Each structure stands twice: as C-alpha cells, then as structure tokens.
XYZ file of C-alpha atoms in Angstrom:
121
model
C -32.487 69.698 139.873
C -30.283 72.694 139.148
C -28.580 74.645 141.852
C -29.813 78.174 142.347
C -27.191 80.803 141.738
C -26.888 83.421 144.424
C -25.094 86.652 143.670
C -21.888 87.114 145.592
C -21.953 89.768 148.315
C -19.413 91.718 146.250
C -21.935 92.074 143.424
C -24.874 93.067 145.637
C -25.580 96.822 145.610
C -24.840 98.708 148.818
C -27.912 100.861 148.223
C -30.689 101.110 145.655
C -29.928 102.951 142.437
C -30.766 106.608 143.050
C -32.805 108.769 140.723
C -30.749 110.865 138.327
C -31.340 114.114 140.212
C -28.846 116.344 141.976
C -30.435 115.668 145.381
C -30.543 111.877 144.980
C -27.032 111.653 143.547
C -25.666 113.984 146.253
C -27.193 111.760 148.956
C -25.674 108.645 147.346
C -22.247 110.289 147.027
C -22.439 111.365 150.688
C -23.064 107.742 151.706
C -20.793 105.897 149.273
C -17.869 108.251 148.675
C -18.099 111.230 151.017
C -14.596 112.432 150.136
C -15.904 113.147 146.611
C -18.730 115.417 147.765
C -16.734 118.673 147.468
C -15.721 117.753 143.898
C -19.309 116.922 143.036
C -20.484 120.267 144.437
C -17.789 122.104 142.467
C -18.759 120.359 139.232
C -22.444 121.004 139.869
C -21.827 124.737 140.288
C -19.732 124.716 137.120
C -22.488 122.902 135.186
C -25.161 125.303 136.462
C -23.060 128.319 135.535
C -22.336 126.926 132.088
C -26.010 126.115 131.495
C -27.052 129.617 132.564
C -24.351 131.241 130.431
C -25.101 129.219 127.287
C -28.834 128.669 127.697
C -28.299 124.932 127.106
C -29.092 121.976 129.341
C -26.230 119.811 128.056
C -23.808 120.813 130.875
C -26.371 119.693 133.457
C -27.131 116.487 131.585
C -23.419 115.683 131.329
C -22.941 116.400 135.042
C -25.840 114.122 136.026
C -24.697 111.356 133.666
C -21.130 111.492 134.956
C -22.128 111.283 138.608
C -24.747 108.614 137.922
C -21.936 106.446 136.482
C -19.711 107.174 139.500
C -22.505 106.241 141.919
C -23.462 103.147 139.918
C -19.862 101.951 140.171
C -19.497 102.836 143.858
C -22.693 101.097 144.917
C -21.448 97.706 143.601
C -18.471 96.637 145.778
C -16.928 94.417 143.075
C -17.049 97.234 140.491
C -15.738 99.785 142.980
C -12.776 97.526 143.814
C -11.989 96.962 140.130
C -12.041 100.723 139.548
C -9.822 101.476 142.581
C -7.337 98.789 141.529
C -7.208 100.116 137.958
C -6.809 103.716 139.139
C -3.958 102.619 141.409
C -2.318 100.810 138.481
C -2.627 103.921 136.287
C -0.864 106.025 138.933
C 1.876 103.407 139.377
C 2.561 102.742 135.680
C 4.342 105.005 133.262
C 1.999 106.802 130.861
C 1.756 104.886 127.614
C 3.219 101.685 129.059
C 1.445 98.361 128.546
C 0.422 98.332 132.229
C -0.957 101.862 131.953
C -2.941 101.016 128.798
C -4.328 97.860 130.404
C -5.408 99.770 133.505
C -7.024 102.491 131.375
C -8.916 99.798 129.444
C -10.146 98.354 132.748
C -11.367 101.795 133.861
C -13.229 102.121 130.567
C -14.716 98.646 130.989
C -15.975 99.356 134.514
C -17.491 102.663 133.425
C -19.019 101.042 130.340
C -20.672 98.380 132.493
C -22.120 101.105 134.720
C -23.448 103.026 131.689
C -25.082 99.875 130.297
C -26.701 99.105 133.678
C -28.073 102.648 133.847
C -29.381 102.422 130.278
C -31.255 99.217 131.122
C -33.031 100.885 134.034
C-alpha cells in the first residue's frame, strides 16, 4: 500500500484562482496584498488610457496578465515566500553580483511557475 501524499499547507492556495477580469483580480489583490491596490489601480488607469489612445487591446491584456501572475503567486504561500525572499535578496545584493543574479533568477522562476499554472487553467 502506498502512502497518500498530502500537499503541504504552504502549497495550498489561500483562495481560488480568480477570473482574469479587473473586478476579480482587484478583489483578490485587496484580500492577498492590499498594499498593492493603489499600484494596481494606477496601472489599470494607465492601461485603459493607452488602449483608448492607441485603439489596441494589448495594454489591457498585458495589465491583466501581469496582475494574474502577481495574484497567482500571492495566493500560494510557498510561492509568495520565495518571491519575497528573492526580492529582499535583490535589494540587499549589489546589482550584477552573483547573489543579485541568483535572486533575479529565482524571481523569474517563481513568475514562470505562476504563468505555467495559469496557462494550464
């Protein structure tokens, strides 16, 4: 008989994955990272203005994709901790140093994992 594997609490999502809409992402940001809400609002206004000015949807799509990745990372405690630790290491290390490059690679890895999870959905 094989033992059943149970996910660790650190890998269990804090909330279900939200839809990729401004309202759903805003609600998730408000719950998971409320200090980021003003930045999200600022970027949303910028994306809307750019879309209106250019007649293209790509600024809105980029905005939604970016915040979907941020929420995907924040809703998984283990991923959120890895990202915070890497961001702290980037701030502490000298730009271009081995520590800085390693931390930047970790940020890219965490974000890549979030993008892959979103693509699978």
